[in-house]
Amino acid sequence: MPDEEKNEFTVIVCGGGNAAQVATAMYSARYSTIAVSLYADEAAKWKEALGDNDYELTLDTGKVLKSRPDDITNDPSVAAKADMIVLAVPSFAHGQYFEAFEPYIKKGTVIACMPARSGGDLLLAAKLGAKADDVTFVGFETLPWACRFTDWGKKATILGTKGSILAAVTPPANTPKAFAMLQGLLGVFPNCTYSPNNLGISLRNPGAQIHPGVMYGRWCPEKWDGNPVDE
């Protein structure tokens, strides 16, 4: 019988919005977790808001999870500690994080983008250069949850969890390891469902078609008079 041992695992969550705060709270309950935000002074504000308290996450099951990350920072050098990096930020910000992490990222790190709709694997290769061959990229078609923070920096609620989400791994040979790690972070749901390649994740994603229509429907001349709104 193999000897049991302590398996250390460190995950970095990038961002400070709804999904990033939910992911940070969820992962912190079991693993060493560091939240990184490179946006303005968001990290400092989040750290100050949380103080010495636990973050309170209300799951869609009704259970309440209390945890706190090991750190909340804007220092990209913490990437040297990461076994996995999860980017829960819009696609336009991915390049900023890839570039900032490049000097510090270690061989074997798994980098997952939720979602990755804009050629994330190609952007990673461009920003990391030769190091891109030593890491694994996972592109998710969408976010795992519908969620909102109820008290910024302190509390959030998961309104619903998807049953499954498509994900593609580059290189494909690393799919079993990457999926095992991600499923361990997410729990039973959503189920990480295999997608053959990241090109498909980028090109067939419905968000690129649906979101422009939603925005036009909200701000078209028939709905908006062109004057500033209160909020």
PDB file of C-alpha atoms in Angstrom:
ATOM      1  CA  MET A   1       0.000   0.000   0.000  1.00  0.00           C
ATOM      2  CA  PRO A   2       1.488   3.373  -1.021  1.00  0.00           C
ATOM      3  CA  ASP A   3       2.424   5.773   1.732  1.00  0.00           C
ATOM      4  CA  GLU A   4      -0.032   8.594   2.241  1.00  0.00           C
ATOM      5  CA  GLU A   5       1.498  12.030   2.154  1.00  0.00           C
ATOM      6  CA  LYS A   6       0.577  15.669   2.244  1.00  0.00           C
ATOM      7  CA  ASN A   7      -0.104  16.881  -1.287  1.00  0.00           C
ATOM      8  CA  GLU A   8       0.509  20.610  -1.429  1.00  0.00           C
ATOM      9  CA  PHE A   9      -1.318  22.558  -4.123  1.00  0.00           C
ATOM     10  CA  THR A  10      -1.373  26.287  -4.797  1.00  0.00           C
ATOM     11  CA  VAL A  11      -3.849  28.031  -7.071  1.00  0.00           C
ATOM     12  CA  ILE A  12      -3.833  31.663  -8.167  1.00  0.00           C
ATOM     13  CA  VAL A  13      -7.119  33.321  -9.103  1.00  0.00           C
ATOM     14  CA  CYS A  14      -6.850  36.400 -11.311  1.00  0.00           C
ATOM     15  CA  GLY A  15      -9.374  39.209 -11.128  1.00  0.00           C
ATOM     16  CA  GLY A  16     -11.583  40.928  -8.583  1.00  0.00           C
ATOM     17  CA  GLY A  17     -15.054  40.670 -10.071  1.00  0.00           C
ATOM     18  CA  ASN A  18     -17.959  38.353  -9.269  1.00  0.00           C
ATOM     19  CA  ALA A  19     -16.482  35.134 -10.633  1.00  0.00           C
ATOM     20  CA  ALA A  20     -12.984  35.809  -9.307  1.00  0.00           C
ATOM     21  CA  GLN A  21     -14.241  36.396  -5.769  1.00  0.00           C
ATOM     22  CA  VAL A  22     -16.427  33.278  -5.885  1.00  0.00           C
ATOM     23  CA  ALA A  23     -13.561  31.144  -7.215  1.00  0.00           C
ATOM     24  CA  THR A  24     -11.186  32.514  -4.587  1.00  0.00           C
ATOM     25  CA  ALA A  25     -13.587  31.737  -1.759  1.00  0.00           C
ATOM     26  CA  MET A  26     -14.380  28.262  -3.066  1.00  0.00           C
ATOM     27  CA  TYR A  27     -10.788  27.201  -3.668  1.00  0.00           C
ATOM     28  CA  SER A  28      -9.509  28.717  -0.406  1.00  0.00           C
ATOM     29  CA  ALA A  29     -11.655  26.305   1.568  1.00  0.00           C
ATOM     30  CA  ARG A  30      -9.371  23.424   0.517  1.00  0.00           C
ATOM     31  CA  TYR A  31      -6.204  24.721  -1.080  1.00  0.00           C
ATOM     32  CA  SER A  32      -3.567  27.393  -0.734  1.00  0.00           C
ATOM     33  CA  THR A  33      -5.111  30.219  -2.762  1.00  0.00           C
ATOM     34  CA  ILE A  34      -3.792  33.631  -3.780  1.00  0.00           C
ATOM     35  CA  ALA A  35      -5.968  36.272  -5.403  1.00  0.00           C
ATOM     36  CA  VAL A  36      -4.172  38.526  -7.896  1.00  0.00           C
ATOM     37  CA  SER A  37      -5.638  41.657  -9.440  1.00  0.00           C
ATOM     38  CA  LEU A  38      -3.584  43.890 -11.702  1.00  0.00           C
ATOM     39  CA  TYR A  39      -6.430  46.364 -12.167  1.00  0.00           C
ATOM     40  CA  ALA A  40      -5.614  49.726 -10.566  1.00  0.00           C
ATOM     41  CA  ASP A  41      -5.735  49.395  -6.748  1.00  0.00           C
ATOM     42  CA  GLU A  42      -8.405  46.673  -6.717  1.00  0.00           C
ATOM     43  CA  ALA A  43      -6.243  44.195  -4.789  1.00  0.00           C
ATOM     44  CA  ALA A  44      -5.528  46.681  -1.993  1.00  0.00           C
ATOM     45  CA  LYS A  45      -9.209  47.632  -1.745  1.00  0.00           C
ATOM     46  CA  TRP A  46     -10.301  43.989  -1.593  1.00  0.00           C
ATOM     47  CA  LYS A  47      -7.692  43.172   1.039  1.00  0.00           C
ATOM     48  CA  GLU A  48      -8.804  46.141   3.125  1.00  0.00           C
ATOM     49  CA  ALA A  49     -12.490  45.250   2.758  1.00  0.00           C
ATOM     50  CA  LEU A  50     -11.953  41.672   3.911  1.00  0.00           C
ATOM     51  CA  GLY A  51      -9.642  42.623   6.770  1.00  0.00           C
ATOM     52  CA  ASP A  52      -9.106  39.756   9.203  1.00  0.00           C
ATOM     53  CA  ASN A  53     -12.485  38.191   8.458  1.00  0.00           C
ATOM     54  CA  ASP A  54     -13.400  35.103   6.465  1.00  0.00           C
ATOM     55  CA  TYR A  55     -15.013  35.494   3.057  1.00  0.00           C
ATOM     56  CA  GLU A  56     -18.610  34.222   3.113  1.00  0.00           C
ATOM     57  CA  LEU A  57     -19.825  32.333   0.034  1.00  0.00           C
ATOM     58  CA  THR A  58     -23.450  31.185  -0.166  1.00  0.00           C
ATOM     59  CA  LEU A  59     -23.710  28.192  -2.500  1.00  0.00           C
ATOM     60  CA  ASP A  60     -26.721  27.424  -4.672  1.00  0.00           C
ATOM     61  CA  THR A  61     -27.354  24.462  -2.375  1.00  0.00           C
ATOM     62  CA  GLY A  62     -28.042  26.876   0.471  1.00  0.00           C
ATOM     63  CA  LYS A  63     -24.879  25.954   2.339  1.00  0.00           C
ATOM     64  CA  VAL A  64     -22.549  28.753   3.419  1.00  0.00           C
ATOM     65  CA  LEU A  65     -18.820  28.374   2.912  1.00  0.00           C
ATOM     66  CA  LYS A  66     -16.403  30.476   4.963  1.00  0.00           C
ATOM     67  CA  SER A  67     -12.747  30.750   3.990  1.00  0.00           C
ATOM     68  CA  ARG A  68     -10.012  33.255   3.255  1.00  0.00           C
ATOM     69  CA  PRO A  69      -7.230  33.361   0.686  1.00  0.00           C
ATOM     70  CA  ASP A  70      -3.580  33.209   1.716  1.00  0.00           C
ATOM     71  CA  ASP A  71      -3.108  36.629   0.138  1.00  0.00           C
ATOM     72  CA  ILE A  72      -4.728  39.271  -2.068  1.00  0.00           C
ATOM     73  CA  THR A  73      -2.083  41.088  -4.074  1.00  0.00           C
ATOM     74  CA  ASN A  74      -1.052  42.828  -7.282  1.00  0.00           C
ATOM     75  CA  ASP A  75       2.409  41.234  -7.205  1.00  0.00           C
ATOM     76  CA  PRO A  76       2.835  38.949 -10.258  1.00  0.00           C
ATOM     77  CA  SER A  77       5.873  37.215  -8.751  1.00  0.00           C
ATOM     78  CA  VAL A  78       3.523  34.962  -6.740  1.00  0.00           C
ATOM     79  CA  ALA A  79       3.084  33.049 -10.016  1.00  0.00           C
ATOM     80  CA  ALA A  80       6.279  31.201  -9.050  1.00  0.00           C
ATOM     81  CA  LYS A  81       4.262  29.376  -6.369  1.00  0.00           C
ATOM     82  CA  ALA A  82       1.366  28.336  -8.590  1.00  0.00           C
ATOM     83  CA  ASP A  83       0.472  24.820  -9.667  1.00  0.00           C
ATOM     84  CA  MET A  84      -2.573  26.296 -11.387  1.00  0.00           C
ATOM     85  CA  ILE A  85      -3.535  29.803 -12.464  1.00  0.00           C
ATOM     86  CA  VAL A  86      -7.208  30.554 -13.100  1.00  0.00           C
ATOM     87  CA  LEU A  87      -8.054  33.732 -14.990  1.00  0.00           C
ATOM     88  CA  ALA A  88     -11.598  34.876 -14.215  1.00  0.00           C
ATOM     89  CA  VAL A  89     -11.256  38.164 -16.087  1.00  0.00           C
ATOM     90  CA  PRO A  90     -12.497  39.383 -19.489  1.00  0.00           C
ATOM     91  CA  SER A  91     -10.534  38.196 -22.514  1.00  0.00           C
ATOM     92  CA  PHE A  92      -9.073  41.655 -23.175  1.00  0.00           C
ATOM     93  CA  ALA A  93      -7.173  41.397 -19.864  1.00  0.00           C
ATOM     94  CA  HIS A  94      -5.633  37.955 -20.441  1.00  0.00           C
ATOM     95  CA  GLY A  95      -2.562  39.299 -22.202  1.00  0.00           C
ATOM     96  CA  GLN A  96      -1.731  41.639 -19.314  1.00  0.00           C
ATOM     97  CA  TYR A  97      -1.636  38.728 -16.868  1.00  0.00           C
ATOM     98  CA  PHE A  98       0.285  36.408 -19.193  1.00  0.00           C
ATOM     99  CA  GLU A  99       2.926  39.073 -19.750  1.00  0.00           C
ATOM    100  CA  ALA A 100       3.213  39.911 -16.052  1.00  0.00           C
ATOM    101  CA  PHE A 101       3.542  36.254 -15.027  1.00  0.00           C
ATOM    102  CA  GLU A 102       6.040  35.275 -17.729  1.00  0.00           C
ATOM    103  CA  PRO A 103       9.263  35.942 -15.743  1.00  0.00           C
ATOM    104  CA  TYR A 104       8.036  33.880 -12.774  1.00  0.00           C
ATOM    105  CA  ILE A 105       5.869  31.061 -14.063  1.00  0.00           C
ATOM    106  CA  LYS A 106       7.237  27.583 -13.434  1.00  0.00           C
ATOM    107  CA  LYS A 107       7.337  24.517 -15.634  1.00  0.00           C
ATOM    108  CA  GLY A 108       4.226  22.353 -15.449  1.00  0.00           C
ATOM    109  CA  THR A 109       1.813  25.125 -14.423  1.00  0.00           C
ATOM    110  CA  VAL A 110      -1.747  24.734 -15.692  1.00  0.00           C
ATOM    111  CA  ILE A 111      -3.309  28.013 -16.868  1.00  0.00           C
ATOM    112  CA  ALA A 112      -7.092  28.070 -17.220  1.00  0.00           C
ATOM    113  CA  CYS A 113      -9.176  30.897 -18.664  1.00  0.00           C
ATOM    114  CA  MET A 114     -12.854  31.179 -17.759  1.00  0.00           C
ATOM    115  CA  PRO A 115     -14.022  31.968 -20.349  1.00  0.00           C
ATOM    116  CA  ALA A 116     -11.555  31.843 -23.262  1.00  0.00           C
ATOM    117  CA  ARG A 117     -13.277  33.107 -26.373  1.00  0.00           C
ATOM    118  CA  SER A 118     -10.548  34.948 -28.212  1.00  0.00           C
ATOM    119  CA  GLY A 119      -7.696  32.643 -29.151  1.00  0.00           C
ATOM    120  CA  GLY A 120      -6.344  32.411 -25.614  1.00  0.00           C
ATOM    121  CA  ASP A 121      -3.915  29.639 -26.508  1.00  0.00           C
ATOM    122  CA  LEU A 122      -2.396  31.773 -29.273  1.00  0.00           C
ATOM    123  CA  LEU A 123      -2.149  34.794 -26.992  1.00  0.00           C
ATOM    124  CA  LEU A 124      -0.461  32.692 -24.300  1.00  0.00           C
ATOM    125  CA  ALA A 125       2.130  31.467 -26.818  1.00  0.00           C
ATOM    126  CA  ALA A 126       2.816  35.035 -27.939  1.00  0.00           C
ATOM    127  CA  LYS A 127       3.255  36.387 -24.407  1.00  0.00           C
ATOM    128  CA  LEU A 128       5.162  33.479 -22.844  1.00  0.00           C
ATOM    129  CA  GLY A 129       7.392  32.686 -25.808  1.00  0.00           C
ATOM    130  CA  ALA A 130       9.488  29.558 -25.240  1.00  0.00           C
ATOM    131  CA  LYS A 131       7.914  29.063 -21.800  1.00  0.00           C
ATOM    132  CA  ALA A 132       4.575  28.308 -23.448  1.00  0.00           C
ATOM    133  CA  ASP A 133       5.889  24.851 -24.321  1.00  0.00           C
ATOM    134  CA  ASP A 134       6.360  24.079 -20.619  1.00  0.00           C
ATOM    135  CA  VAL A 135       2.841  24.947 -19.430  1.00  0.00           C
ATOM    136  CA  THR A 136      -0.677  23.691 -20.112  1.00  0.00           C
ATOM    137  CA  PHE A 137      -3.456  25.970 -21.341  1.00  0.00           C
ATOM    138  CA  VAL A 138      -7.132  25.254 -20.688  1.00  0.00           C
ATOM    139  CA  GLY A 139      -9.818  27.263 -22.416  1.00  0.00           C
ATOM    140  CA  PHE A 140     -13.352  27.180 -20.985  1.00  0.00           C
ATOM    141  CA  GLU A 141     -16.345  28.015 -23.144  1.00  0.00           C
ATOM    142  CA  THR A 142     -18.071  29.825 -20.306  1.00  0.00           C
ATOM    143  CA  LEU A 143     -18.040  30.508 -16.572  1.00  0.00           C
ATOM    144  CA  PRO A 144     -19.012  27.663 -14.211  1.00  0.00           C
ATOM    145  CA  TRP A 145     -21.608  29.697 -12.306  1.00  0.00           C
ATOM    146  CA  ALA A 146     -24.079  32.526 -12.361  1.00  0.00           C
ATOM    147  CA  CYS A 147     -22.926  34.513  -9.342  1.00  0.00           C
ATOM    148  CA  ARG A 148     -22.901  37.923  -7.712  1.00  0.00           C
ATOM    149  CA  PHE A 149     -21.107  39.442  -4.753  1.00  0.00           C
ATOM    150  CA  THR A 150     -23.597  40.711  -2.187  1.00  0.00           C
ATOM    151  CA  ASP A 151     -21.049  42.702  -0.172  1.00  0.00           C
ATOM    152  CA  TRP A 152     -18.027  43.528  -2.295  1.00  0.00           C
ATOM    153  CA  GLY A 153     -14.856  41.913  -1.034  1.00  0.00           C
ATOM    154  CA  LYS A 154     -16.684  40.120   1.787  1.00  0.00           C
ATOM    155  CA  LYS A 155     -19.668  38.083   0.599  1.00  0.00           C
ATOM    156  CA  ALA A 156     -20.948  36.489  -2.598  1.00  0.00           C
ATOM    157  CA  THR A 157     -23.735  34.165  -3.723  1.00  0.00           C
ATOM    158  CA  ILE A 158     -23.798  31.462  -6.384  1.00  0.00           C
ATOM    159  CA  LEU A 159     -27.209  31.771  -8.029  1.00  0.00           C
ATOM    160  CA  GLY A 160     -26.806  28.661 -10.157  1.00  0.00           C
ATOM    161  CA  THR A 161     -24.178  26.163 -11.279  1.00  0.00           C
ATOM    162  CA  LYS A 162     -23.969  24.770 -14.791  1.00  0.00           C
ATOM    163  CA  GLY A 163     -24.272  21.012 -15.171  1.00  0.00           C
ATOM    164  CA  SER A 164     -21.332  20.890 -17.566  1.00  0.00           C
ATOM    165  CA  ILE A 165     -18.922  23.208 -19.336  1.00  0.00           C
ATOM    166  CA  LEU A 166     -16.839  22.567 -22.423  1.00  0.00           C
ATOM    167  CA  ALA A 167     -13.082  22.913 -22.092  1.00  0.00           C
ATOM    168  CA  ALA A 168     -10.137  22.306 -24.405  1.00  0.00           C
ATOM    169  CA  VAL A 169      -6.534  21.661 -23.433  1.00  0.00           C
ATOM    170  CA  THR A 170      -3.332  22.664 -25.230  1.00  0.00           C
ATOM    171  CA  PRO A 171      -1.436  20.402 -25.647  1.00  0.00           C
ATOM    172  CA  PRO A 172      -4.217  17.765 -25.811  1.00  0.00           C
ATOM    173  CA  ALA A 173      -1.948  15.107 -24.254  1.00  0.00           C
ATOM    174  CA  ASN A 174      -2.189  16.966 -20.929  1.00  0.00           C
ATOM    175  CA  THR A 175      -5.995  16.772 -20.825  1.00  0.00           C
ATOM    176  CA  PRO A 176      -6.303  14.046 -18.117  1.00  0.00           C
ATOM    177  CA  LYS A 177      -4.062  15.894 -15.652  1.00  0.00           C
ATOM    178  CA  ALA A 178      -5.599  19.319 -16.318  1.00  0.00           C
ATOM    179  CA  PHE A 179      -9.184  18.032 -16.099  1.00  0.00           C
ATOM    180  CA  ALA A 180      -8.446  16.183 -12.857  1.00  0.00           C
ATOM    181  CA  MET A 181      -7.052  19.345 -11.270  1.00  0.00           C
ATOM    182  CA  LEU A 182      -9.932  21.505 -12.446  1.00  0.00           C
ATOM    183  CA  GLN A 183     -12.599  19.043 -11.384  1.00  0.00           C
ATOM    184  CA  GLY A 184     -10.961  18.935  -7.977  1.00  0.00           C
ATOM    185  CA  LEU A 185     -11.306  22.703  -7.709  1.00  0.00           C
ATOM    186  CA  LEU A 186     -14.871  22.910  -9.021  1.00  0.00           C
ATOM    187  CA  GLY A 187     -16.400  19.909  -7.253  1.00  0.00           C
ATOM    188  CA  VAL A 188     -19.007  17.546  -8.709  1.00  0.00           C
ATOM    189  CA  PHE A 189     -20.598  20.286 -10.854  1.00  0.00           C
ATOM    190  CA  PRO A 190     -20.036  21.575 -13.393  1.00  0.00           C
ATOM    191  CA  ASN A 191     -18.618  18.559 -15.175  1.00  0.00           C
ATOM    192  CA  CYS A 192     -15.605  19.457 -17.322  1.00  0.00           C
ATOM    193  CA  THR A 193     -16.536  18.143 -20.766  1.00  0.00           C
ATOM    194  CA  TYR A 194     -13.875  17.471 -23.375  1.00  0.00           C
ATOM    195  CA  SER A 195     -13.666  19.718 -26.423  1.00  0.00           C
ATOM    196  CA  PRO A 196     -11.124  18.752 -29.120  1.00  0.00           C
ATOM    197  CA  ASN A 197      -9.275  22.063 -29.435  1.00  0.00           C
ATOM    198  CA  ASN A 198      -9.151  25.694 -28.376  1.00  0.00           C
ATOM    199  CA  LEU A 199      -9.905  26.913 -31.895  1.00  0.00           C
ATOM    200  CA  GLY A 200     -13.405  25.521 -31.479  1.00  0.00           C
ATOM    201  CA  ILE A 201     -13.745  27.128 -28.060  1.00  0.00           C
ATOM    202  CA  SER A 202     -13.000  30.504 -29.646  1.00  0.00           C
ATOM    203  CA  LEU A 203     -14.971  30.266 -32.895  1.00  0.00           C
ATOM    204  CA  ARG A 204     -18.172  28.482 -31.941  1.00  0.00           C
ATOM    205  CA  ASN A 205     -18.781  30.233 -28.658  1.00  0.00           C
ATOM    206  CA  PRO A 206     -22.322  31.657 -28.601  1.00  0.00           C
ATOM    207  CA  GLY A 207     -21.286  34.633 -26.473  1.00  0.00           C
ATOM    208  CA  ALA A 208     -19.742  36.349 -29.487  1.00  0.00           C
ATOM    209  CA  GLN A 209     -23.115  36.275 -31.271  1.00  0.00           C
ATOM    210  CA  ILE A 210     -25.496  36.794 -28.346  1.00  0.00           C
ATOM    211  CA  HIS A 211     -23.812  39.583 -26.396  1.00  0.00           C
ATOM    212  CA  PRO A 212     -23.667  42.185 -29.220  1.00  0.00           C
ATOM    213  CA  GLY A 213     -27.376  41.636 -29.847  1.00  0.00           C
ATOM    214  CA  VAL A 214     -28.185  42.052 -26.170  1.00  0.00           C
ATOM    215  CA  MET A 215     -26.168  45.275 -25.990  1.00  0.00           C
ATOM    216  CA  TYR A 216     -27.826  46.660 -29.129  1.00  0.00           C
ATOM    217  CA  GLY A 217     -31.240  45.796 -27.751  1.00  0.00           C
ATOM    218  CA  ARG A 218     -30.449  47.765 -24.604  1.00  0.00           C
ATOM    219  CA  TRP A 219     -28.787  50.820 -26.166  1.00  0.00           C
ATOM    220  CA  CYS A 220     -30.293  51.094 -29.661  1.00  0.00           C
ATOM    221  CA  PRO A 221     -32.004  54.374 -30.690  1.00  0.00           C
ATOM    222  CA  GLU A 222     -35.423  52.859 -30.013  1.00  0.00           C
ATOM    223  CA  LYS A 223     -34.455  52.215 -26.358  1.00  0.00           C
ATOM    224  CA  TRP A 224     -32.036  55.025 -25.449  1.00  0.00           C
ATOM    225  CA  ASP A 225     -32.389  58.727 -26.137  1.00  0.00           C
ATOM    226  CA  GLY A 226     -28.635  59.353 -26.082  1.00  0.00           C
ATOM    227  CA  ASN A 227     -28.614  61.231 -22.790  1.00  0.00           C
ATOM    228  CA  PRO A 228     -26.431  60.201 -19.808  1.00  0.00           C
ATOM    229  CA  VAL A 229     -28.071  57.810 -17.369  1.00  0.00           C
ATOM    230  CA  ASP A 230     -28.006  57.967 -13.579  1.00  0.00           C
ATOM    231  CA  GLU A 231     -26.231  54.602 -13.110  1.00  0.00           C
TER     232      GLU A 231
END
